[in-house]
């Protein structure tokens, strides 16, 4: 695979990257997908997906990704489940470094997605995986009959809290404002659930625990008062950061690190295209990511045609 000059290298294997792969391979472009050592993106951390068209009964996130991967491979894409650690967009063909070896390609589709945002408060980092999580569908069963806290006010926080109520005895959402940002329908579900209560206008300022999380210190931002809350688990659901670090200095990024497309899916480097959550800070849905993957692949195929 390293000896081939690929028509297209796709970096990332969420809905954007895998959809791009379906289109580039069907467009007769030889395609390698550098999918990351944790492949599949955020849907791998989700339970039922009810809003992806074509699945009237819903579909489990990992099952959906497995189907997308199979579909891409069916048309001839090669899949490498490793991380790209470096890219060189100053040479042609482009060079991508993966775990010491190098892949070359005439075009690249960036589909690296976005990563969980953490609070960044003292004590948090040490306790991730020790009572601190960002994935209720993955970890909720560990908190059977326990007391857990969810941080955030968006749809993710609502969803995490609702999933947790299936196991936990009580769930508290802590939000830094006095109203949620989440969609009305999600808020209604949360307010209707007797296991969930909300602490408004409050931020976590410190996390404490020896082997696992034991308590957090929260501050009411209006009254400037702090208090300690004992808990068994904390789920952080405050959004995501785009996974664009390896493109810094090469690809135009905005102040938050999202790739800034020039026109359609084109980036500032000719032959490099972008799709999905790494550039989409608005919609962030699996279906929009898939749509962006399709757009990037079509732009990429046009580019390859002109190149040849
Ligand atoms: P959002 O950016 O929508 O919400 C993040 C929330 O976290 C906000 O309420 C924000 O507060 C809060 N927050 C951010 N930083 C901090 C911090 N440092 N400390 C405390 N709180 C913080 O992210 P989501 O992940 O919730 O959603 C992303 C997108 O995915 C949205 O478009 C959403 O609709 C979609 N989504 C849809 C789902 C569904 O339809 N089932 C499920 C999950 C997500 P503030 O309000 O002050 O900005």
JSON list of C-alpha atoms in Angstrom, two decimals, residues 81-299:
[
{"chain": "A", "resi": 81, "resn": "UNK", "atom": "CA", "xyz": [-6.98, 1.74, 11.08]},
{"chain": "A", "resi": 82, "resn": "UNK", "atom": "CA", "xyz": [-4.11, 3.99, 12.13]},
{"chain": "A", "resi": 83, "resn": "UNK", "atom": "CA", "xyz": [-3.60, 7.67, 12.86]},
{"chain": "A", "resi": 84, "resn": "UNK", "atom": "CA", "xyz": [-2.00, 10.10, 10.45]},
{"chain": "A", "resi": 85, "resn": "UNK", "atom": "CA", "xyz": [0.65, 11.90, 12.48]},
{"chain": "A", "resi": 86, "resn": "UNK", "atom": "CA", "xyz": [2.01, 14.28, 9.84]},
{"chain": "A", "resi": 87, "resn": "UNK", "atom": "CA", "xyz": [1.02, 15.61, 6.44]},
{"chain": "A", "resi": 88, "resn": "UNK", "atom": "CA", "xyz": [3.14, 17.28, 3.78]},
{"chain": "A", "resi": 89, "resn": "UNK", "atom": "CA", "xyz": [0.99, 19.34, 1.43]},
{"chain": "A", "resi": 90, "resn": "UNK", "atom": "CA", "xyz": [3.96, 21.23, -0.05]},
{"chain": "A", "resi": 91, "resn": "UNK", "atom": "CA", "xyz": [5.02, 18.26, -2.21]},
{"chain": "A", "resi": 92, "resn": "UNK", "atom": "CA", "xyz": [3.17, 16.50, -5.06]},
{"chain": "A", "resi": 93, "resn": "UNK", "atom": "CA", "xyz": [1.94, 13.85, -4.67]},
{"chain": "A", "resi": 94, "resn": "UNK", "atom": "CA", "xyz": [1.03, 14.67, -1.08]},
{"chain": "A", "resi": 95, "resn": "UNK", "atom": "CA", "xyz": [2.77, 12.66, 1.65]},
{"chain": "A", "resi": 96, "resn": "UNK", "atom": "CA", "xyz": [0.96, 11.36, 4.74]},
{"chain": "A", "resi": 97, "resn": "UNK", "atom": "CA", "xyz": [2.87, 9.79, 7.60]},
{"chain": "A", "resi": 98, "resn": "UNK", "atom": "CA", "xyz": [1.21, 6.95, 9.51]},
{"chain": "A", "resi": 99, "resn": "UNK", "atom": "CA", "xyz": [3.06, 5.29, 12.36]},
{"chain": "A", "resi": 100, "resn": "UNK", "atom": "CA", "xyz": [6.47, 5.79, 10.73]},
{"chain": "A", "resi": 101, "resn": "UNK", "atom": "CA", "xyz": [5.44, 4.72, 7.21]},
{"chain": "A", "resi": 102, "resn": "UNK", "atom": "CA", "xyz": [4.41, 7.05, 4.43]},
{"chain": "A", "resi": 103, "resn": "UNK", "atom": "CA", "xyz": [1.51, 7.07, 1.99]},
{"chain": "A", "resi": 104, "resn": "UNK", "atom": "CA", "xyz": [1.35, 9.23, -1.12]},
{"chain": "A", "resi": 105, "resn": "UNK", "atom": "CA", "xyz": [-1.74, 10.53, -2.87]},
{"chain": "A", "resi": 106, "resn": "UNK", "atom": "CA", "xyz": [-2.69, 12.97, -5.62]},
{"chain": "A", "resi": 107, "resn": "UNK", "atom": "CA", "xyz": [-5.54, 14.33, -3.52]},
{"chain": "A", "resi": 108, "resn": "UNK", "atom": "CA", "xyz": [-6.59, 14.33, 0.13]},
{"chain": "A", "resi": 109, "resn": "UNK", "atom": "CA", "xyz": [-9.96, 14.56, 1.84]},
{"chain": "A", "resi": 110, "resn": "UNK", "atom": "CA", "xyz": [-9.75, 15.74, 5.43]},
{"chain": "A", "resi": 111, "resn": "UNK", "atom": "CA", "xyz": [-12.54, 14.13, 7.47]},
{"chain": "A", "resi": 112, "resn": "UNK", "atom": "CA", "xyz": [-10.99, 14.02, 10.92]},
{"chain": "A", "resi": 113, "resn": "UNK", "atom": "CA", "xyz": [-14.08, 15.08, 12.82]},
{"chain": "A", "resi": 114, "resn": "UNK", "atom": "CA", "xyz": [-14.08, 16.54, 16.30]},
{"chain": "A", "resi": 115, "resn": "UNK", "atom": "CA", "xyz": [-13.12, 15.42, 19.80]},
{"chain": "A", "resi": 116, "resn": "UNK", "atom": "CA", "xyz": [-14.73, 15.66, 23.21]},
{"chain": "A", "resi": 117, "resn": "UNK", "atom": "CA", "xyz": [-14.14, 18.91, 25.08]},
{"chain": "A", "resi": 118, "resn": "UNK", "atom": "CA", "xyz": [-13.20, 18.52, 28.74]},
{"chain": "A", "resi": 119, "resn": "UNK", "atom": "CA", "xyz": [-13.64, 21.09, 31.49]},
{"chain": "A", "resi": 120, "resn": "UNK", "atom": "CA", "xyz": [-9.92, 21.56, 32.10]},
{"chain": "A", "resi": 121, "resn": "UNK", "atom": "CA", "xyz": [-10.36, 22.02, 35.86]},
{"chain": "A", "resi": 122, "resn": "UNK", "atom": "CA", "xyz": [-7.94, 20.66, 38.50]},
{"chain": "A", "resi": 123, "resn": "UNK", "atom": "CA", "xyz": [-8.38, 16.95, 39.20]},
{"chain": "A", "resi": 124, "resn": "UNK", "atom": "CA", "xyz": [-10.38, 16.18, 36.04]},
{"chain": "A", "resi": 125, "resn": "UNK", "atom": "CA", "xyz": [-7.67, 14.78, 33.79]},
{"chain": "A", "resi": 126, "resn": "UNK", "atom": "CA", "xyz": [-6.44, 12.28, 36.38]},
{"chain": "A", "resi": 127, "resn": "UNK", "atom": "CA", "xyz": [-9.93, 10.87, 36.91]},
{"chain": "A", "resi": 128, "resn": "UNK", "atom": "CA", "xyz": [-11.06, 10.44, 33.31]},
{"chain": "A", "resi": 129, "resn": "UNK", "atom": "CA", "xyz": [-12.04, 6.78, 33.11]},
{"chain": "A", "resi": 130, "resn": "UNK", "atom": "CA", "xyz": [-12.23, 6.69, 36.91]},
{"chain": "A", "resi": 131, "resn": "UNK", "atom": "CA", "xyz": [-15.75, 7.95, 37.26]},
{"chain": "A", "resi": 132, "resn": "UNK", "atom": "CA", "xyz": [-15.39, 10.73, 34.68]},
{"chain": "A", "resi": 133, "resn": "UNK", "atom": "CA", "xyz": [-16.71, 9.97, 31.22]},
{"chain": "A", "resi": 134, "resn": "UNK", "atom": "CA", "xyz": [-18.04, 11.68, 28.13]},
{"chain": "A", "resi": 135, "resn": "UNK", "atom": "CA", "xyz": [-20.07, 8.75, 26.88]},
{"chain": "A", "resi": 136, "resn": "UNK", "atom": "CA", "xyz": [-23.18, 7.68, 28.75]},
{"chain": "A", "resi": 137, "resn": "UNK", "atom": "CA", "xyz": [-24.13, 4.99, 26.22]},
{"chain": "A", "resi": 138, "resn": "UNK", "atom": "CA", "xyz": [-20.70, 3.42, 26.83]},
{"chain": "A", "resi": 139, "resn": "UNK", "atom": "CA", "xyz": [-20.43, 3.83, 30.58]},
{"chain": "A", "resi": 140, "resn": "UNK", "atom": "CA", "xyz": [-23.93, 4.22, 32.05]},
{"chain": "A", "resi": 141, "resn": "UNK", "atom": "CA", "xyz": [-24.17, 0.54, 33.14]},
{"chain": "A", "resi": 142, "resn": "UNK", "atom": "CA", "xyz": [-21.25, 1.16, 35.55]},
{"chain": "A", "resi": 143, "resn": "UNK", "atom": "CA", "xyz": [-23.46, 3.55, 37.48]},
{"chain": "A", "resi": 144, "resn": "UNK", "atom": "CA", "xyz": [-26.37, 1.30, 38.39]},
{"chain": "A", "resi": 145, "resn": "UNK", "atom": "CA", "xyz": [-28.22, 2.80, 41.39]},
{"chain": "A", "resi": 146, "resn": "UNK", "atom": "CA", "xyz": [-25.55, 5.52, 41.73]},
{"chain": "A", "resi": 147, "resn": "UNK", "atom": "CA", "xyz": [-25.61, 9.31, 41.77]},
{"chain": "A", "resi": 148, "resn": "UNK", "atom": "CA", "xyz": [-24.20, 10.94, 38.65]},
{"chain": "A", "resi": 149, "resn": "UNK", "atom": "CA", "xyz": [-23.80, 14.47, 37.40]},
{"chain": "A", "resi": 150, "resn": "UNK", "atom": "CA", "xyz": [-23.88, 15.67, 33.82]},
{"chain": "A", "resi": 151, "resn": "UNK", "atom": "CA", "xyz": [-22.21, 18.93, 32.82]},
{"chain": "A", "resi": 152, "resn": "UNK", "atom": "CA", "xyz": [-23.55, 20.99, 29.92]},
{"chain": "A", "resi": 153, "resn": "UNK", "atom": "CA", "xyz": [-26.70, 22.55, 28.53]},
{"chain": "A", "resi": 154, "resn": "UNK", "atom": "CA", "xyz": [-26.83, 21.35, 24.93]},
{"chain": "A", "resi": 155, "resn": "UNK", "atom": "CA", "xyz": [-28.47, 18.35, 23.30]},
{"chain": "A", "resi": 156, "resn": "UNK", "atom": "CA", "xyz": [-25.53, 16.13, 24.23]},
{"chain": "A", "resi": 157, "resn": "UNK", "atom": "CA", "xyz": [-26.00, 16.87, 27.93]},
{"chain": "A", "resi": 158, "resn": "UNK", "atom": "CA", "xyz": [-29.74, 16.14, 27.67]},
{"chain": "A", "resi": 159, "resn": "UNK", "atom": "CA", "xyz": [-29.07, 12.89, 25.89]},
{"chain": "A", "resi": 160, "resn": "UNK", "atom": "CA", "xyz": [-26.39, 11.81, 28.35]},
{"chain": "A", "resi": 161, "resn": "UNK", "atom": "CA", "xyz": [-28.70, 12.53, 31.29]},
{"chain": "A", "resi": 162, "resn": "UNK", "atom": "CA", "xyz": [-31.58, 10.59, 29.74]},
{"chain": "A", "resi": 163, "resn": "UNK", "atom": "CA", "xyz": [-29.41, 7.58, 28.98]},
{"chain": "A", "resi": 164, "resn": "UNK", "atom": "CA", "xyz": [-28.03, 7.64, 32.52]},
{"chain": "A", "resi": 165, "resn": "UNK", "atom": "CA", "xyz": [-31.52, 7.52, 34.07]},
{"chain": "A", "resi": 166, "resn": "UNK", "atom": "CA", "xyz": [-31.84, 3.96, 32.76]},
{"chain": "A", "resi": 167, "resn": "UNK", "atom": "CA", "xyz": [-29.23, 2.90, 35.33]},
{"chain": "A", "resi": 168, "resn": "UNK", "atom": "CA", "xyz": [-28.47, 5.64, 37.85]},
{"chain": "A", "resi": 169, "resn": "UNK", "atom": "CA", "xyz": [-30.63, 6.31, 40.88]},
{"chain": "A", "resi": 170, "resn": "UNK", "atom": "CA", "xyz": [-30.43, 10.07, 40.41]},
{"chain": "A", "resi": 171, "resn": "UNK", "atom": "CA", "xyz": [-28.99, 12.38, 37.75]},
{"chain": "A", "resi": 172, "resn": "UNK", "atom": "CA", "xyz": [-28.20, 16.06, 38.19]},
{"chain": "A", "resi": 173, "resn": "UNK", "atom": "CA", "xyz": [-27.42, 18.34, 35.28]},
{"chain": "A", "resi": 174, "resn": "UNK", "atom": "CA", "xyz": [-25.16, 21.24, 36.15]},
{"chain": "A", "resi": 175, "resn": "UNK", "atom": "CA", "xyz": [-25.34, 24.13, 33.71]},
{"chain": "A", "resi": 176, "resn": "UNK", "atom": "CA", "xyz": [-23.50, 27.44, 33.80]},
{"chain": "A", "resi": 177, "resn": "UNK", "atom": "CA", "xyz": [-26.53, 29.43, 32.64]},
{"chain": "A", "resi": 178, "resn": "UNK", "atom": "CA", "xyz": [-30.15, 29.69, 33.79]},
{"chain": "A", "resi": 179, "resn": "UNK", "atom": "CA", "xyz": [-31.55, 28.09, 30.65]},
{"chain": "A", "resi": 180, "resn": "UNK", "atom": "CA", "xyz": [-30.52, 25.27, 28.37]},
{"chain": "A", "resi": 181, "resn": "UNK", "atom": "CA", "xyz": [-29.26, 25.65, 24.86]},
{"chain": "A", "resi": 182, "resn": "UNK", "atom": "CA", "xyz": [-30.68, 22.22, 23.94]},
{"chain": "A", "resi": 183, "resn": "UNK", "atom": "CA", "xyz": [-33.61, 21.74, 21.55]},
{"chain": "A", "resi": 184, "resn": "UNK", "atom": "CA", "xyz": [-37.09, 22.08, 23.04]},
{"chain": "A", "resi": 185, "resn": "UNK", "atom": "CA", "xyz": [-37.96, 18.43, 22.49]},
{"chain": "A", "resi": 186, "resn": "UNK", "atom": "CA", "xyz": [-34.87, 17.25, 24.39]},
{"chain": "A", "resi": 187, "resn": "UNK", "atom": "CA", "xyz": [-35.48, 19.71, 27.22]},
{"chain": "A", "resi": 188, "resn": "UNK", "atom": "CA", "xyz": [-39.06, 18.48, 27.54]},
{"chain": "A", "resi": 189, "resn": "UNK", "atom": "CA", "xyz": [-37.86, 14.90, 27.88]},
{"chain": "A", "resi": 190, "resn": "UNK", "atom": "CA", "xyz": [-35.41, 15.96, 30.59]},
{"chain": "A", "resi": 191, "resn": "UNK", "atom": "CA", "xyz": [-37.92, 18.01, 32.56]},
{"chain": "A", "resi": 192, "resn": "UNK", "atom": "CA", "xyz": [-40.43, 15.16, 32.37]},
{"chain": "A", "resi": 193, "resn": "UNK", "atom": "CA", "xyz": [-37.98, 12.67, 33.86]},
{"chain": "A", "resi": 194, "resn": "UNK", "atom": "CA", "xyz": [-38.39, 12.43, 37.63]},
{"chain": "A", "resi": 195, "resn": "UNK", "atom": "CA", "xyz": [-34.86, 11.09, 38.10]},
{"chain": "A", "resi": 196, "resn": "UNK", "atom": "CA", "xyz": [-33.29, 14.29, 36.74]},
{"chain": "A", "resi": 197, "resn": "UNK", "atom": "CA", "xyz": [-32.85, 17.60, 38.53]},
{"chain": "A", "resi": 198, "resn": "UNK", "atom": "CA", "xyz": [-30.90, 20.67, 37.45]},
{"chain": "A", "resi": 199, "resn": "UNK", "atom": "CA", "xyz": [-28.45, 22.98, 39.19]},
{"chain": "A", "resi": 200, "resn": "UNK", "atom": "CA", "xyz": [-28.46, 26.25, 37.25]},
{"chain": "A", "resi": 201, "resn": "UNK", "atom": "CA", "xyz": [-25.86, 29.02, 36.96]},
{"chain": "A", "resi": 202, "resn": "UNK", "atom": "CA", "xyz": [-23.09, 26.82, 38.23]},
{"chain": "A", "resi": 203, "resn": "UNK", "atom": "CA", "xyz": [-19.67, 25.67, 37.09]},
{"chain": "A", "resi": 204, "resn": "UNK", "atom": "CA", "xyz": [-17.42, 22.88, 38.29]},
{"chain": "A", "resi": 205, "resn": "UNK", "atom": "CA", "xyz": [-14.21, 24.40, 39.60]},
{"chain": "A", "resi": 206, "resn": "UNK", "atom": "CA", "xyz": [-12.46, 21.31, 40.94]},
{"chain": "A", "resi": 207, "resn": "UNK", "atom": "CA", "xyz": [-12.77, 17.53, 40.91]},
{"chain": "A", "resi": 208, "resn": "UNK", "atom": "CA", "xyz": [-11.56, 15.43, 43.82]},
{"chain": "A", "resi": 209, "resn": "UNK", "atom": "CA", "xyz": [-10.99, 11.74, 44.39]},
{"chain": "A", "resi": 210, "resn": "UNK", "atom": "CA", "xyz": [-8.18, 9.31, 45.15]},
{"chain": "A", "resi": 211, "resn": "UNK", "atom": "CA", "xyz": [-8.75, 6.17, 43.08]},
{"chain": "A", "resi": 212, "resn": "UNK", "atom": "CA", "xyz": [-12.01, 7.39, 41.56]},
{"chain": "A", "resi": 213, "resn": "UNK", "atom": "CA", "xyz": [-14.07, 10.56, 41.57]},
{"chain": "A", "resi": 214, "resn": "UNK", "atom": "CA", "xyz": [-15.55, 11.29, 45.00]},
{"chain": "A", "resi": 215, "resn": "UNK", "atom": "CA", "xyz": [-16.68, 14.90, 44.99]},
{"chain": "A", "resi": 216, "resn": "UNK", "atom": "CA", "xyz": [-16.72, 18.08, 42.97]},
{"chain": "A", "resi": 217, "resn": "UNK", "atom": "CA", "xyz": [-16.59, 21.70, 43.98]},
{"chain": "A", "resi": 218, "resn": "UNK", "atom": "CA", "xyz": [-19.11, 23.83, 42.15]},
{"chain": "A", "resi": 219, "resn": "UNK", "atom": "CA", "xyz": [-19.46, 27.59, 42.05]},
{"chain": "A", "resi": 220, "resn": "UNK", "atom": "CA", "xyz": [-22.68, 29.51, 41.59]},
{"chain": "A", "resi": 221, "resn": "UNK", "atom": "CA", "xyz": [-21.57, 32.13, 39.06]},
{"chain": "A", "resi": 222, "resn": "UNK", "atom": "CA", "xyz": [-24.26, 34.61, 40.11]},
{"chain": "A", "resi": 223, "resn": "UNK", "atom": "CA", "xyz": [-23.80, 34.41, 43.86]},
{"chain": "A", "resi": 224, "resn": "UNK", "atom": "CA", "xyz": [-20.07, 33.60, 43.70]},
{"chain": "A", "resi": 225, "resn": "UNK", "atom": "CA", "xyz": [-20.69, 30.84, 46.28]},
{"chain": "A", "resi": 226, "resn": "UNK", "atom": "CA", "xyz": [-18.99, 27.47, 46.19]},
{"chain": "A", "resi": 227, "resn": "UNK", "atom": "CA", "xyz": [-20.17, 24.14, 47.58]},
{"chain": "A", "resi": 228, "resn": "UNK", "atom": "CA", "xyz": [-19.02, 20.52, 47.57]},
{"chain": "A", "resi": 229, "resn": "UNK", "atom": "CA", "xyz": [-21.16, 17.82, 45.98]},
{"chain": "A", "resi": 230, "resn": "UNK", "atom": "CA", "xyz": [-20.47, 14.14, 46.60]},
{"chain": "A", "resi": 231, "resn": "UNK", "atom": "CA", "xyz": [-21.07, 11.91, 43.59]},
{"chain": "A", "resi": 232, "resn": "UNK", "atom": "CA", "xyz": [-20.27, 8.58, 41.96]},
{"chain": "A", "resi": 233, "resn": "UNK", "atom": "CA", "xyz": [-19.79, 9.73, 38.39]},
{"chain": "A", "resi": 234, "resn": "UNK", "atom": "CA", "xyz": [-19.47, 12.83, 36.22]},
{"chain": "A", "resi": 235, "resn": "UNK", "atom": "CA", "xyz": [-20.33, 12.99, 32.52]},
{"chain": "A", "resi": 236, "resn": "UNK", "atom": "CA", "xyz": [-18.90, 15.94, 30.62]},
{"chain": "A", "resi": 237, "resn": "UNK", "atom": "CA", "xyz": [-21.04, 16.96, 27.65]},
{"chain": "A", "resi": 238, "resn": "UNK", "atom": "CA", "xyz": [-19.91, 20.46, 26.74]},
{"chain": "A", "resi": 239, "resn": "UNK", "atom": "CA", "xyz": [-19.21, 20.06, 23.05]},
{"chain": "A", "resi": 240, "resn": "UNK", "atom": "CA", "xyz": [-16.29, 19.15, 20.87]},
{"chain": "A", "resi": 241, "resn": "UNK", "atom": "CA", "xyz": [-13.03, 20.47, 19.45]},
{"chain": "A", "resi": 242, "resn": "UNK", "atom": "CA", "xyz": [-12.22, 19.95, 15.77]},
{"chain": "A", "resi": 243, "resn": "UNK", "atom": "CA", "xyz": [-9.43, 17.43, 15.19]},
{"chain": "A", "resi": 244, "resn": "UNK", "atom": "CA", "xyz": [-7.25, 19.65, 13.07]},
{"chain": "A", "resi": 245, "resn": "UNK", "atom": "CA", "xyz": [-3.93, 19.90, 14.94]},
{"chain": "A", "resi": 246, "resn": "UNK", "atom": "CA", "xyz": [-1.88, 18.15, 12.25]},
{"chain": "A", "resi": 247, "resn": "UNK", "atom": "CA", "xyz": [-3.05, 20.70, 9.67]},
{"chain": "A", "resi": 248, "resn": "UNK", "atom": "CA", "xyz": [-1.98, 23.78, 11.66]},
{"chain": "A", "resi": 249, "resn": "UNK", "atom": "CA", "xyz": [0.17, 26.08, 9.54]},
{"chain": "A", "resi": 250, "resn": "UNK", "atom": "CA", "xyz": [-0.81, 24.24, 6.34]},
{"chain": "A", "resi": 251, "resn": "UNK", "atom": "CA", "xyz": [-4.57, 24.50, 6.07]},
{"chain": "A", "resi": 252, "resn": "UNK", "atom": "CA", "xyz": [-6.53, 27.65, 6.93]},
{"chain": "A", "resi": 253, "resn": "UNK", "atom": "CA", "xyz": [-8.21, 27.19, 10.31]},
{"chain": "A", "resi": 254, "resn": "UNK", "atom": "CA", "xyz": [-10.48, 29.57, 12.22]},
{"chain": "A", "resi": 255, "resn": "UNK", "atom": "CA", "xyz": [-9.81, 30.69, 15.80]},
{"chain": "A", "resi": 256, "resn": "UNK", "atom": "CA", "xyz": [-11.46, 27.54, 17.20]},
{"chain": "A", "resi": 257, "resn": "UNK", "atom": "CA", "xyz": [-9.47, 25.26, 14.90]},
{"chain": "A", "resi": 258, "resn": "UNK", "atom": "CA", "xyz": [-12.22, 24.48, 12.38]},
{"chain": "A", "resi": 259, "resn": "UNK", "atom": "CA", "xyz": [-11.01, 24.15, 8.78]},
{"chain": "A", "resi": 260, "resn": "UNK", "atom": "CA", "xyz": [-12.16, 27.09, 6.69]},
{"chain": "A", "resi": 261, "resn": "UNK", "atom": "CA", "xyz": [-13.22, 25.93, 3.22]},
{"chain": "A", "resi": 262, "resn": "UNK", "atom": "CA", "xyz": [-12.63, 28.26, 0.27]},
{"chain": "A", "resi": 263, "resn": "UNK", "atom": "CA", "xyz": [-15.36, 27.19, -2.10]},
{"chain": "A", "resi": 264, "resn": "UNK", "atom": "CA", "xyz": [-17.53, 24.10, -1.62]},
{"chain": "A", "resi": 265, "resn": "UNK", "atom": "CA", "xyz": [-15.20, 21.62, 0.04]},
{"chain": "A", "resi": 266, "resn": "UNK", "atom": "CA", "xyz": [-11.98, 23.11, -1.37]},
{"chain": "A", "resi": 267, "resn": "UNK", "atom": "CA", "xyz": [-9.32, 24.27, 1.08]},
{"chain": "A", "resi": 268, "resn": "UNK", "atom": "CA", "xyz": [-6.51, 26.78, 0.57]},
{"chain": "A", "resi": 269, "resn": "UNK", "atom": "CA", "xyz": [-4.37, 23.93, -0.84]},
{"chain": "A", "resi": 270, "resn": "UNK", "atom": "CA", "xyz": [-5.40, 22.78, -4.30]},
{"chain": "A", "resi": 271, "resn": "UNK", "atom": "CA", "xyz": [-6.16, 19.06, -4.21]},
{"chain": "A", "resi": 272, "resn": "UNK", "atom": "CA", "xyz": [-6.97, 19.03, -0.48]},
{"chain": "A", "resi": 273, "resn": "UNK", "atom": "CA", "xyz": [-10.65, 18.93, 0.42]},
{"chain": "A", "resi": 274, "resn": "UNK", "atom": "CA", "xyz": [-12.55, 18.99, 3.71]},
{"chain": "A", "resi": 275, "resn": "UNK", "atom": "CA", "xyz": [-15.74, 17.37, 4.98]},
{"chain": "A", "resi": 276, "resn": "UNK", "atom": "CA", "xyz": [-17.67, 16.80, 8.18]},
{"chain": "A", "resi": 277, "resn": "UNK", "atom": "CA", "xyz": [-17.34, 18.06, 11.75]},
{"chain": "A", "resi": 278, "resn": "UNK", "atom": "CA", "xyz": [-13.75, 19.24, 11.32]},
{"chain": "A", "resi": 279, "resn": "UNK", "atom": "CA", "xyz": [-15.18, 22.20, 9.38]},
{"chain": "A", "resi": 280, "resn": "UNK", "atom": "CA", "xyz": [-18.86, 22.15, 10.35]},
{"chain": "A", "resi": 281, "resn": "UNK", "atom": "CA", "xyz": [-19.50, 24.02, 13.59]},
{"chain": "A", "resi": 282, "resn": "UNK", "atom": "CA", "xyz": [-23.19, 24.48, 12.87]},
{"chain": "A", "resi": 283, "resn": "UNK", "atom": "CA", "xyz": [-25.03, 21.27, 12.05]},
{"chain": "A", "resi": 284, "resn": "UNK", "atom": "CA", "xyz": [-22.74, 18.49, 13.37]},
{"chain": "A", "resi": 285, "resn": "UNK", "atom": "CA", "xyz": [-25.09, 15.67, 12.48]},
{"chain": "A", "resi": 286, "resn": "UNK", "atom": "CA", "xyz": [-24.19, 12.26, 11.10]},
{"chain": "A", "resi": 287, "resn": "UNK", "atom": "CA", "xyz": [-26.34, 12.92, 8.06]},
{"chain": "A", "resi": 288, "resn": "UNK", "atom": "CA", "xyz": [-24.78, 16.32, 7.35]},
{"chain": "A", "resi": 289, "resn": "UNK", "atom": "CA", "xyz": [-21.30, 14.83, 7.82]},
{"chain": "A", "resi": 290, "resn": "UNK", "atom": "CA", "xyz": [-22.21, 12.13, 5.28]},
{"chain": "A", "resi": 291, "resn": "UNK", "atom": "CA", "xyz": [-23.52, 14.81, 2.92]},
{"chain": "A", "resi": 292, "resn": "UNK", "atom": "CA", "xyz": [-20.29, 16.79, 3.27]},
{"chain": "A", "resi": 293, "resn": "UNK", "atom": "CA", "xyz": [-18.35, 13.59, 2.57]},
{"chain": "A", "resi": 294, "resn": "UNK", "atom": "CA", "xyz": [-20.26, 13.19, -0.69]},
{"chain": "A", "resi": 295, "resn": "UNK", "atom": "CA", "xyz": [-19.59, 16.84, -1.65]},
{"chain": "A", "resi": 296, "resn": "UNK", "atom": "CA", "xyz": [-15.87, 16.57, -0.93]},
{"chain": "A", "resi": 297, "resn": "UNK", "atom": "CA", "xyz": [-15.60, 13.36, -2.96]},
{"chain": "A", "resi": 298, "resn": "UNK", "atom": "CA", "xyz": [-17.36, 14.93, -5.94]},
{"chain": "A", "resi": 299, "resn": "UNK", "atom": "CA", "xyz": [-15.12, 18.01, -5.81]}
]
